[in-house]
Amino acid sequence: MLSKKNSSSEHESGFVSLRDLNKSFGDIHAVANLNLDVAQGEFFSMLGPSGSGKTTVLRLIAGFETATTGSITIDGEDVTDSAPFDRTVNTVFQDYALFPHMSIQENVEYGLRAKKVSKPDRSQLASEAIESVKLSHLAERKPHQLSGGQRQRIALARALVMRPKVLLLDEPLGALDKQLREEMQSELKRIQRQSGITFIFVTHDQDEAMRMSDRIAVFNMGKIEQLGTPQQVYETPDTAFVAGFLGSSNLLEGEKAYALFGVSELVNIRPERVTLSGAGSSDDKSHRSVPAVVKDVSYIGSSTMYVVESEGGVRLTSLRLNQELPADFVDFAPGDKVVARWQKSHVAAIPNK
Ligand code: ATP
């Protein structure tokens, strides 16, 4: 098993390296001058809205697309012009792409057969791969006799059995319902840790990327807006786009920012860091308290979201987790006067718009 590598110095020379990579489709510049290093054994996610270029980057690494300019190396080998089957990578797609007429065992053995692995060896390797996704008891079934989640696991086993240096995953959980999706997120993470294979995962789901990844590249319009650990991109977003794309935010600048935070530059505070109380809170060395009026309340199960407006007319969103509420708890309603309070150190400057 390969060891995990997380410190930034170890990312300097990537196991997968993209250099000045560009891909145009006619007038569309899908990938714009991209430089990226993914470390060996890393769970790396490319996160971004639809059309931001993440699938194109994955397809360039897989060899399904040819770069307009730039280079791609995998484990030190330049694969920019190599055919997909000459690259030591495998791809798992959202639609599984299993052969319907073959059993699960045969599906998983298929790639090994093409590589001329002997019958006993491929039978054993496939059994181990199916075991690693915990579906040994279903090995003789056909794909249509499996649930969506089970099919996704088999698609994964089929890729893992080839022992790729890099596994590329394109929204592999996109077709699953929420509960199964969350189960599979833990499962994928476990399999990645166990196998030590470098995973490059494409998703537009921020929770999914945060939950599983060692590092995340946030894509926007063919470029990486920010690259960092889940904590880095959430806590210290570099741009307004990243702040808005990962979770909810209170982005303010100019007079509005000055009124609440004493600075005019673009700043952000996360809604869960803004607390509301009935009255009585006041400023201290590390906290700021501002009188406000509740404008909107949305109950969202595990939490409640409030929109409040300060006396100066600045709107803020506050998020409260619905836990351990006192027995005499009375919720706020629109029109109530409250005090919005936050720790000054939780107001983060956004360096770029
Ligand atoms: P999604 O999450 O919707 O898959 P994405 O971030 O993966 O989006 P890409 O699929 O990489 O984005 O697409 C990036 C841009 O390139 C888009 O504007 C898309 O329309 C365009 N594009 C992708 N593939 C092609 C193609 N084969 N021909 C023309 N344009 C393409």
GROMACS .gro file of C-alpha atoms in nm, residues 130-282:
model
  153
  130ILE     CA    1  -1.505  -0.805  -0.635
  131GLU     CA    2  -1.424  -0.890  -0.273
  132SER     CA    3  -1.272  -0.543  -0.223
  133VAL     CA    4  -1.607  -0.386  -0.317
  134LYS     CA    5  -1.786  -0.642  -0.096
  135LEU     CA    6  -1.993  -0.809  -0.365
  136SER     CA    7  -1.849  -1.162  -0.379
  137HIS     CA    8  -2.192  -1.310  -0.314
  138LEU     CA    9  -2.324  -1.158  -0.639
  139ALA     CA   10  -2.037  -1.255  -0.871
  140GLU     CA   11  -2.249  -1.485  -1.090
  141ARG     CA   12  -2.528  -1.234  -1.148
  142LYS     CA   13  -2.574  -1.022  -1.460
  143PRO     CA   14  -2.559  -0.640  -1.432
  144HIS     CA   15  -2.938  -0.598  -1.470
  145GLN     CA   16  -2.984  -0.810  -1.155
  146LEU     CA   17  -2.796  -0.553  -0.946
  147SER     CA   18  -2.902  -0.222  -0.791
  148GLY     CA   19  -2.751   0.105  -0.914
  149GLY     CA   20  -2.511   0.120  -0.619
  150GLN     CA   21  -2.400  -0.240  -0.675
  151ARG     CA   22  -2.343  -0.173  -1.046
  152GLN     CA   23  -2.131   0.126  -0.955
  153ARG     CA   24  -1.920  -0.091  -0.723
  154ILE     CA   25  -1.867  -0.344  -1.002
  155ALA     CA   26  -1.764  -0.068  -1.242
  156LEU     CA   27  -1.511   0.028  -0.977
  157ALA     CA   28  -1.390  -0.331  -0.933
  158ARG     CA   29  -1.350  -0.361  -1.309
  159ALA     CA   30  -1.124  -0.058  -1.310
  160LEU     CA   31  -0.933  -0.154  -0.993
  161VAL     CA   32  -0.851  -0.505  -1.117
  162MET     CA   33  -0.628  -0.349  -1.383
  163ARG     CA   34  -0.417  -0.194  -1.105
  164PRO     CA   35  -0.397   0.145  -1.282
  165LYS     CA   36  -0.150   0.402  -1.154
  166VAL     CA   37  -0.431   0.654  -1.168
  167LEU     CA   38  -0.806   0.602  -1.148
  168LEU     CA   39  -1.016   0.872  -1.313
  169LEU     CA   40  -1.373   0.903  -1.190
  170ASP     CA   41  -1.623   1.117  -1.382
  171GLU     CA   42  -1.922   1.197  -1.157
  172PRO     CA   43  -1.939   0.824  -1.072
  173LEU     CA   44  -2.209   0.870  -0.808
  174GLY     CA   45  -2.425   1.106  -1.012
  175ALA     CA   46  -2.699   0.850  -1.082
  176LEU     CA   47  -2.743   0.739  -0.719
  177ASP     CA   48  -2.995   0.868  -0.467
  178LYS     CA   49  -2.873   1.074  -0.174
  179GLN     CA   50  -2.846   0.795   0.083
  180LEU     CA   51  -2.669   0.554  -0.149
  181ARG     CA   52  -2.448   0.832  -0.272
  182GLU     CA   53  -2.330   0.906   0.082
  183GLU     CA   54  -2.269   0.535   0.147
  184MET     CA   55  -2.065   0.512  -0.172
  185GLN     CA   56  -1.865   0.822  -0.081
  186SER     CA   57  -1.734   0.646   0.232
  187GLU     CA   58  -1.685   0.328   0.036
  188LEU     CA   59  -1.484   0.502  -0.236
  189LYS     CA   60  -1.267   0.669   0.024
  190ARG     CA   61  -1.205   0.333   0.195
  191ILE     CA   62  -1.116   0.163  -0.134
  192GLN     CA   63  -0.885   0.447  -0.230
  193ARG     CA   64  -0.702   0.428   0.104
  194GLN     CA   65  -0.679   0.051   0.088
  195SER     CA   66  -0.552   0.038  -0.271
  196GLY     CA   67  -0.323   0.342  -0.247
  197ILE     CA   68  -0.416   0.423  -0.609
  198THR     CA   69  -0.420   0.791  -0.706
  199PHE     CA   70  -0.783   0.896  -0.758
  200ILE     CA   71  -0.880   1.197  -0.970
  201PHE     CA   72  -1.248   1.260  -0.915
  202VAL     CA   73  -1.478   1.497  -1.104
  203THR     CA   74  -1.786   1.635  -0.932
  204HIS     CA   75  -2.002   1.945  -0.921
  205ASP     CA   76  -2.115   1.855  -0.567
  206GLN     CA   77  -1.920   2.057  -0.311
  207ASP     CA   78  -2.018   1.836  -0.013
  208GLU     CA   79  -1.902   1.529  -0.199
  209ALA     CA   80  -1.567   1.687  -0.286
  210MET     CA   81  -1.514   1.813   0.070
  211ARG     CA   82  -1.604   1.479   0.226
  212MET     CA   83  -1.367   1.266   0.024
  213SER     CA   84  -1.074   1.468  -0.101
  214ASP     CA   85  -0.722   1.528   0.021
  215ARG     CA   86  -0.719   1.833  -0.205
  216ILE     CA   87  -0.970   2.005  -0.429
  217ALA     CA   88  -0.918   2.215  -0.742
  218VAL     CA   89  -1.211   2.454  -0.785
  219PHE     CA   90  -1.272   2.513  -1.156
  220ASN     CA   91  -1.433   2.810  -1.323
  221MET     CA   92  -1.435   2.883  -1.696
  222GLY     CA   93  -1.156   2.642  -1.787
  223LYS     CA   94  -0.925   2.759  -1.510
  224ILE     CA   95  -0.846   2.662  -1.153
  225GLU     CA   96  -0.972   2.938  -0.924
  226GLN     CA   97  -0.820   2.780  -0.616
  227LEU     CA   98  -0.645   2.463  -0.514
  228GLY     CA   99  -0.614   2.343  -0.157
  229THR     CA  100  -0.736   2.112   0.116
  230PRO     CA  101  -1.113   2.115   0.179
  231GLN     CA  102  -1.046   2.329   0.484
  232GLN     CA  103  -0.832   2.579   0.293
  233VAL     CA  104  -1.081   2.634   0.013
  234TYR     CA  105  -1.372   2.663   0.255
  235GLU     CA  106  -1.210   2.872   0.529
  236THR     CA  107  -0.992   3.098   0.317
  237PRO     CA  108  -1.142   3.129  -0.028
  238ASP     CA  109  -0.920   3.323  -0.268
  239THR     CA  110  -1.204   3.456  -0.480
  240ALA     CA  111  -1.568   3.553  -0.449
  241PHE     CA  112  -1.650   3.266  -0.686
  242VAL     CA  113  -1.492   3.007  -0.455
  243ALA     CA  114  -1.658   3.160  -0.148
  244GLY     CA  115  -1.995   3.141  -0.323
  245PHE     CA  116  -1.950   2.797  -0.478
  246LEU     CA  117  -1.844   2.620  -0.158
  247GLY     CA  118  -2.119   2.665   0.096
  248SER     CA  119  -2.314   2.979   0.177
  249SER     CA  120  -2.146   3.311   0.231
  250ASN     CA  121  -2.194   3.673   0.334
  251LEU     CA  122  -1.982   3.858   0.078
  252LEU     CA  123  -1.964   4.232   0.138
  253GLU     CA  124  -1.748   4.520   0.021
  254GLY     CA  125  -1.741   4.899   0.010
  255GLU     CA  126  -1.974   5.091   0.242
  256LYS     CA  127  -2.164   4.781   0.349
  257ALA     CA  128  -1.847   4.601   0.451
  258TYR     CA  129  -1.724   4.912   0.629
  259ALA     CA  130  -2.046   4.948   0.825
  260LEU     CA  131  -2.021   4.599   0.970
  261PHE     CA  132  -1.658   4.501   0.957
  262GLY     CA  133  -1.467   4.830   0.947
  263VAL     CA  134  -1.299   4.753   0.612
  264SER     CA  135  -1.396   4.845   0.257
  265GLU     CA  136  -1.229   4.554   0.079
  266LEU     CA  137  -1.421   4.245  -0.024
  267VAL     CA  138  -1.470   4.020   0.281
  268ASN     CA  139  -1.673   3.714   0.371
  269ILE     CA  140  -1.814   3.561   0.684
  270ARG     CA  141  -1.981   3.220   0.676
  271PRO     CA  142  -2.344   3.220   0.795
  272GLU     CA  143  -2.273   2.960   1.066
  273ARG     CA  144  -2.029   3.206   1.221
  274VAL     CA  145  -2.298   3.472   1.265
  275THR     CA  146  -2.507   3.405   1.578
  276LEU     CA  147  -2.830   3.575   1.678
  277SER     CA  148  -2.951   3.655   2.027
  278GLY     CA  149  -3.256   3.835   2.164
  279ALA     CA  150  -3.065   4.124   2.315
  280GLY     CA  151  -2.787   4.202   2.555
  281SER     CA  152  -2.478   4.104   2.353
  282SER     CA  153  -2.223   4.377   2.312
   0.00000   0.00000   0.00000
